[in-house]
Amino acid sequence: MIRGLRVGITQRHKSVLKILVYLLIGAIFTLYIVGNTQSTDSIIDNLRAFQNSLSDSRSNDFIKASLAPKRKNAAFVALVRNSDLKGMRDSIRQLEDRFNRKYHYPYIFLNDVPFTEEFKRGVQDLASSNVTFGTLDSESWGYPPWVDKQKAKDIWEKADYMHSKSESYRFMCRFQSGYVFRHPLVQQLDYYWRIEPDVKYFCDIDYDPFVFMAENNKKYGWIIGFSEYMATIPTLWKSTKEFIDKNPSYVAKDNALAWALNEEKVYNGCHFWSNFEIVDLSFYRSKPYLEYFEYLDKSGGFFYERWGDAPVHSLAVSFLLSKDEIHYFSDIGYYHPALGYCPDDSDKKGKCVCDPKKNTGKNFVCTKSWVDLFGKK
C-alpha cells in the first residue's frame, strides 16, 4: 500500500514538473516572438537556472530522489557511536560529493545507545536524503545465553592481539555477522552499502552500484581483499568445515572456495574487508546463511576467540555463492584508516584523486589472488 502510494506521488511530481517546464518554455518563446530583446543565450541561461533551482534546492530532496535515475530499495547503513560524529560527517561529505548528490539514497545509523541530538543534527546537515536512527536490542548486542562469560574473559586475559580484551568489539563482530540485516530499519531494504567513519572515496561514481548489482545478478560487492590475523580465528575453519560437511547441498556450484583455501584445503585467511561491502540482503537472509551463522554462533567463537565479521562473511560468500555472483568493484577508489585502494592509472586519468603509491590495495596478496583466479569482474 505504501509502496504504491510512493509510486503515485512520484508520477504526479513528474507530470507537474513537465507542465511547468513546458509553460516556461512557451512563455519565453512567446516573449521572444513579440519582440523581447533577450538573446538566445539569455533564454538558455534562464532555462538552465530553472533546472538548477530544481536540482539544488534542499527543500526539493523528495522530488530529486523521485526524478533520479532508476533506484533500488537500498540505503547506506552504519554502526557507529556518538563519538564518531566528526568521522561520520567526513564520510558523508565524501559520499555526497562522489555519488549520492545525484542519487539521494537514504542513510541508516545504528548504535547500542540512543543517538544524541548533536549527532543527529550533525549528520542530517550533510545528507541530501532521508536519515533515520536506530538502537540495538539485547539479543543482537550482548552475550547469547550459551556463552560462559567468565570463561571468555579468562581467555581474553591471556590473548595478545588487537581488540583481544574488548567486549564491545566482539559484540560488534557478532552483530555485523548475523543481525545487522535483521534490524527493523534494515529489514525493509533489498540492498545495503556499509559505511564507516573516516572513509574516503577517491573517484566519482557515475553509475548506481545497486542497479549494477541487480541487473548483473551480483549478490556481494567488495573492494579490498586482505589477510586475517589467524590468531583471532584458530577454529573458524574447523567450524565452517563441519557445517559444510553436514550441509553439502548448500555449497554453490562454481563457487569461490579456491580463493579462500590453501593447497591443503584449509582456510588461508583471505577475506573481503567488510568495512566496505554492498550486499543483496536476500543473501544474508537466506536459509543457508542464517543456518551457517547460527552454527558459528552456537560454537562460541565470537567470544572465546575473536571471529571478525569479515572472515565470516567471506567464507560464507566463498562457498554459498557462485563466483559470478561476487563483484570486485575495481573502479571505486576507497580508503579506510590505514589501508586504501586506487583503480589502475587513477593518478593519471579519470575522475579520481588517488595516489597508487600510498594506496596499494590492489597489491595485497588476497586481492591479487582473486584477480589471478577470476579476473576483474
XYZ file of C-alpha atoms in Angstrom:
377
model
C 0.000 0.000 0.000
C 2.704 2.476 0.986
C 4.918 1.491 -1.947
C 2.082 2.030 -4.360
C 1.365 5.441 -2.875
C 5.008 6.430 -3.288
C 4.940 5.490 -6.960
C 1.790 7.538 -7.450
C 3.323 10.601 -5.861
C 6.448 10.222 -7.981
C 4.463 10.134 -11.229
C 2.425 13.153 -10.131
C 5.569 15.174 -9.448
C 6.947 14.211 -12.846
C 3.790 15.402 -14.561
C 3.726 18.697 -12.663
C 7.382 19.373 -13.426
C 6.878 18.634 -17.112
C 3.936 21.055 -17.260
C 5.942 23.769 -15.501
C 8.851 23.351 -17.886
C 6.567 23.446 -20.961
C 4.795 26.565 -19.650
C 8.100 28.303 -19.016
C 9.405 27.436 -22.479
C 6.157 28.621 -24.046
C 6.182 31.905 -22.151
C 9.786 32.650 -23.062
C 9.191 31.729 -26.696
C 6.110 33.992 -26.878
C 8.013 36.935 -25.459
C 10.781 36.306 -27.951
C 8.348 36.255 -30.888
C 6.616 39.521 -29.931
C 9.887 41.393 -29.799
C 11.527 40.646 -26.487
C 15.146 41.702 -26.752
C 16.505 38.740 -24.807
C 19.237 36.926 -26.667
C 19.061 33.195 -27.339
C 21.917 32.716 -24.889
C 19.943 34.528 -22.211
C 16.906 32.340 -22.781
C 19.065 29.228 -22.463
C 20.609 30.638 -19.282
C 17.145 31.124 -17.814
C 16.195 27.552 -18.599
C 19.387 26.268 -17.022
C 18.811 28.393 -13.940
C 15.301 26.967 -13.606
C 16.663 23.431 -13.928
C 19.353 24.125 -11.346
C 16.817 25.539 -8.931
C 15.039 22.186 -9.033
C 18.199 20.146 -8.528
C 19.992 22.303 -5.955
C 17.249 23.213 -3.502
C 17.469 21.187 -0.292
C 13.700 21.596 0.079
C 13.195 19.508 -3.058
C 15.004 16.373 -1.833
C 11.915 14.235 -2.298
C 11.418 15.454 -5.866
C 15.110 14.992 -6.669
C 15.065 11.448 -5.358
C 11.931 10.696 -7.372
C 13.448 12.077 -10.566
C 16.862 10.414 -10.075
C 17.786 7.527 -12.372
C 16.013 4.278 -11.506
C 16.909 3.362 -7.955
C 16.766 0.268 -5.816
C 15.284 -0.226 -2.377
C 18.626 0.403 -0.715
C 20.431 2.556 1.841
C 23.764 3.349 3.421
C 23.998 1.633 6.825
C 26.463 2.488 9.596
C 27.000 1.069 13.081
C 28.575 3.967 14.961
C 28.972 5.670 18.326
C 28.037 9.239 19.187
C 31.756 9.955 19.474
C 32.143 9.118 15.752
C 30.326 12.273 14.644
C 33.323 14.035 13.094
C 34.481 10.924 11.236
C 30.961 10.160 10.069
C 30.490 13.693 8.769
C 33.729 13.312 6.803
C 32.439 10.087 5.244
C 29.045 11.563 4.358
C 30.718 14.544 2.703
C 32.785 12.130 0.617
C 29.769 10.023 -0.335
C 27.652 13.018 -1.234
C 30.340 14.644 -3.373
C 31.345 11.472 -5.173
C 27.991 9.728 -5.568
C 24.902 10.468 -3.530
C 24.303 14.060 -4.626
C 22.936 12.503 -7.822
C 21.086 9.506 -6.367
C 19.925 10.544 -2.882
C 19.882 7.155 -1.215
C 18.879 7.299 2.469
C 21.143 6.768 5.480
C 20.502 4.496 8.452
C 22.583 4.918 11.619
C 22.609 2.263 14.338
C 24.015 2.457 17.857
C 23.912 0.369 21.025
C 22.785 3.519 22.894
C 20.450 6.330 21.753
C 21.982 8.920 19.455
C 22.433 12.417 20.826
C 20.667 15.348 19.227
C 24.099 16.713 18.333
C 24.927 13.575 16.360
C 21.559 13.595 14.603
C 21.855 17.232 13.556
C 25.475 16.775 12.536
C 24.803 14.012 10.012
C 21.476 15.400 8.805
C 23.140 18.699 7.904
C 25.276 16.954 5.272
C 22.918 14.303 3.908
C 20.908 15.046 0.766
C 18.362 12.383 1.649
C 16.356 10.895 4.476
C 18.250 9.901 7.652
C 16.950 7.504 10.304
C 18.396 6.391 13.623
C 18.010 3.118 15.487
C 19.246 1.356 18.609
C 20.120 -2.298 19.123
C 18.365 -4.797 21.378
C 20.000 -7.107 23.900
C 19.699 -10.157 21.641
C 21.754 -8.598 18.862
C 24.159 -6.692 21.126
C 25.270 -8.864 24.013
C 26.080 -12.392 25.086
C 23.926 -15.286 23.901
C 22.810 -17.497 26.821
C 25.117 -20.407 25.907
C 28.345 -18.388 26.260
C 30.239 -18.676 29.544
C 31.150 -15.037 30.225
C 33.793 -15.814 32.811
C 35.441 -18.418 30.585
C 35.514 -15.872 27.751
C 37.080 -13.157 29.886
C 39.695 -15.564 31.261
C 40.698 -16.358 27.669
C 40.870 -12.656 26.784
C 43.326 -12.003 29.580
C 45.789 -14.426 28.000
C 45.266 -13.240 24.428
C 47.630 -10.784 22.754
C 46.257 -9.255 19.546
C 44.297 -6.174 18.532
C 40.991 -5.868 20.452
C 41.856 -9.088 22.305
C 40.320 -7.810 25.560
C 37.458 -5.830 24.034
C 33.939 -6.964 24.826
C 32.271 -4.349 22.613
C 34.413 -5.309 19.612
C 33.164 -8.874 19.893
C 29.579 -7.628 20.189
C 30.165 -5.621 17.015
C 31.581 -8.566 15.046
C 28.678 -10.795 16.046
C 26.125 -8.085 15.230
C 27.608 -7.413 11.787
C 27.799 -11.150 11.090
C 24.265 -12.115 12.000
C 22.000 -9.253 12.976
C 22.520 -6.025 11.042
C 20.277 -7.195 8.197
C 17.565 -8.143 10.722
C 17.325 -4.742 12.393
C 13.815 -3.264 11.837
C 15.220 -0.275 9.919
C 17.307 -2.503 7.651
C 14.784 -5.326 7.359
C 12.776 -3.333 4.815
C 15.754 -2.970 2.422
C 16.717 -5.128 -0.551
C 20.335 -3.876 -0.636
C 22.707 -2.104 1.726
C 26.017 -0.296 1.387
C 28.019 -0.474 4.599
C 29.729 2.755 5.548
C 32.151 3.702 8.316
C 33.607 6.883 9.853
C 36.739 8.500 8.364
C 36.344 6.866 4.965
C 37.401 8.454 1.671
C 36.132 7.776 -1.824
C 38.772 8.838 -4.323
C 36.722 8.670 -7.534
C 33.428 9.982 -8.868
C 30.976 7.102 -9.056
C 28.969 7.898 -12.186
C 26.666 4.888 -12.035
C 24.479 3.241 -9.420
C 26.213 0.174 -7.871
C 22.877 -1.096 -6.535
C 21.341 -1.081 -10.016
C 24.504 -2.633 -11.429
C 24.303 -5.499 -8.957
C 20.604 -6.096 -9.603
C 20.975 -6.078 -13.381
C 24.011 -8.388 -13.301
C 22.817 -10.824 -10.620
C 25.554 -9.856 -8.160
C 24.981 -10.679 -4.507
C 28.143 -9.376 -2.851
C 30.417 -6.468 -3.779
C 33.864 -5.667 -2.333
C 36.953 -3.503 -2.909
C 39.873 -4.668 -0.731
C 40.915 -8.284 -0.154
C 43.081 -8.686 2.932
C 44.620 -11.399 5.128
C 43.175 -12.090 8.566
C 45.377 -12.370 11.641
C 44.955 -16.099 12.191
C 45.408 -15.920 15.976
C 41.946 -14.375 16.143
C 40.216 -17.268 14.331
C 42.039 -20.523 15.204
C 38.912 -22.711 14.950
C 36.767 -20.759 12.477
C 37.642 -23.011 9.554
C 37.098 -26.145 11.660
C 33.550 -24.991 12.466
C 32.957 -23.929 8.873
C 34.191 -27.267 7.514
C 31.888 -29.102 9.924
C 28.952 -27.058 8.662
C 29.855 -27.721 5.017
C 30.200 -31.457 5.671
C 26.752 -31.523 7.278
C 25.186 -29.423 4.504
C 26.901 -30.315 1.219
C 23.848 -29.216 -0.783
C 24.473 -25.619 0.327
C 27.827 -25.433 -1.457
C 27.305 -23.491 -4.685
C 28.387 -24.889 -7.992
C 31.279 -22.904 -9.448
C 31.947 -21.365 -6.026
C 34.941 -19.237 -4.980
C 36.443 -21.507 -2.322
C 39.632 -21.795 -4.376
C 40.352 -18.188 -3.356
C 39.792 -18.828 0.362
C 41.703 -22.103 0.746
C 45.368 -23.011 0.527
C 46.864 -26.069 -1.167
C 45.984 -28.211 1.855
C 42.322 -27.136 1.512
C 42.491 -25.133 4.748
C 41.332 -21.540 5.143
C 44.158 -19.193 4.165
C 42.782 -16.115 5.939
C 41.806 -14.188 2.802
C 38.741 -12.055 3.367
C 36.857 -9.169 1.833
C 37.496 -6.112 4.004
C 33.904 -5.669 5.098
C 34.084 -2.016 6.154
C 33.079 -1.637 2.506
C 30.526 -4.086 1.219
C 27.463 -3.737 -0.991
C 25.128 -6.667 -0.490
C 21.916 -8.079 -1.859
C 20.374 -8.698 1.545
C 18.422 -11.691 0.322
C 21.758 -13.490 0.621
C 22.193 -12.731 4.331
C 18.541 -13.597 4.930
C 18.762 -16.882 3.036
C 18.296 -20.170 4.896
C 21.872 -21.363 4.214
C 23.482 -18.169 5.509
C 21.262 -17.965 8.591
C 21.973 -21.592 9.439
C 25.704 -21.027 8.909
C 25.694 -18.025 11.252
C 23.693 -19.927 13.873
C 26.144 -22.837 13.690
C 29.095 -20.497 14.237
C 27.283 -18.577 16.961
C 26.494 -21.745 18.925
C 30.190 -22.664 18.887
C 31.007 -19.550 20.921
C 33.875 -18.481 18.678
C 32.798 -14.836 18.561
C 33.622 -14.672 22.298
C 36.086 -17.467 23.119
C 38.175 -16.296 20.164
C 37.665 -13.070 18.207
C 35.940 -14.022 14.999
C 35.550 -10.962 12.804
C 32.576 -10.400 10.557
C 34.926 -10.032 7.584
C 36.201 -13.650 7.568
C 32.716 -14.918 8.468
C 31.143 -13.044 5.568
C 33.955 -14.004 3.230
C 33.827 -17.722 3.942
C 30.048 -17.684 3.547
C 30.316 -15.798 0.254
C 33.027 -18.170 -0.953
C 31.075 -21.396 -0.558
C 27.420 -20.298 -0.667
C 27.625 -18.133 -3.795
C 28.787 -18.744 -7.318
C 31.926 -16.786 -8.140
C 29.892 -14.910 -10.783
C 27.625 -13.567 -8.031
C 30.588 -11.829 -6.366
C 31.779 -8.494 -7.744
C 35.130 -6.761 -7.322
C 34.464 -3.010 -7.571
C 37.886 -2.332 -9.066
C 36.751 1.051 -10.415
C 35.925 2.559 -6.993
C 38.820 4.265 -5.197
C 38.491 3.752 -1.444
C 40.324 4.437 1.792
C 39.600 3.210 5.297
C 42.049 4.299 8.020
C 45.359 2.514 7.435
C 44.583 0.980 4.025
C 43.409 2.249 0.657
C 42.899 1.241 -2.946
C 43.369 3.140 -6.215
C 41.985 1.982 -9.571
C 44.564 1.400 -12.290
C 46.180 4.621 -13.610
C 43.859 6.741 -11.462
C 46.721 9.119 -10.745
C 46.936 9.893 -14.480
C 43.405 9.825 -15.857
C 39.737 9.551 -14.979
C 37.701 11.233 -12.263
C 39.927 10.224 -9.350
C 42.321 11.889 -6.950
C 44.308 8.870 -5.861
C 47.974 8.028 -5.253
C 48.655 4.344 -6.016
C 51.975 4.556 -4.177
C 50.164 5.294 -0.917
C 47.006 3.249 -1.534
C 48.253 -0.123 -2.627
C 45.144 -2.251 -2.080
C 45.384 -3.919 -5.467
C 48.786 -5.293 -4.496
C 47.549 -7.158 -1.416
C 48.036 -10.901 -1.794
C 44.345 -11.707 -1.418
C 43.280 -9.114 -3.989
C 45.919 -10.302 -6.446
C 44.940 -13.930 -5.984
C 41.292 -13.072 -6.712
C 42.276 -11.322 -9.941
C 44.553 -14.203 -10.898
C 41.753 -16.711 -10.364
C 38.673 -14.837 -11.556
C 39.782 -11.564 -13.158
C 38.293 -8.131 -12.547
C 34.537 -8.529 -12.775
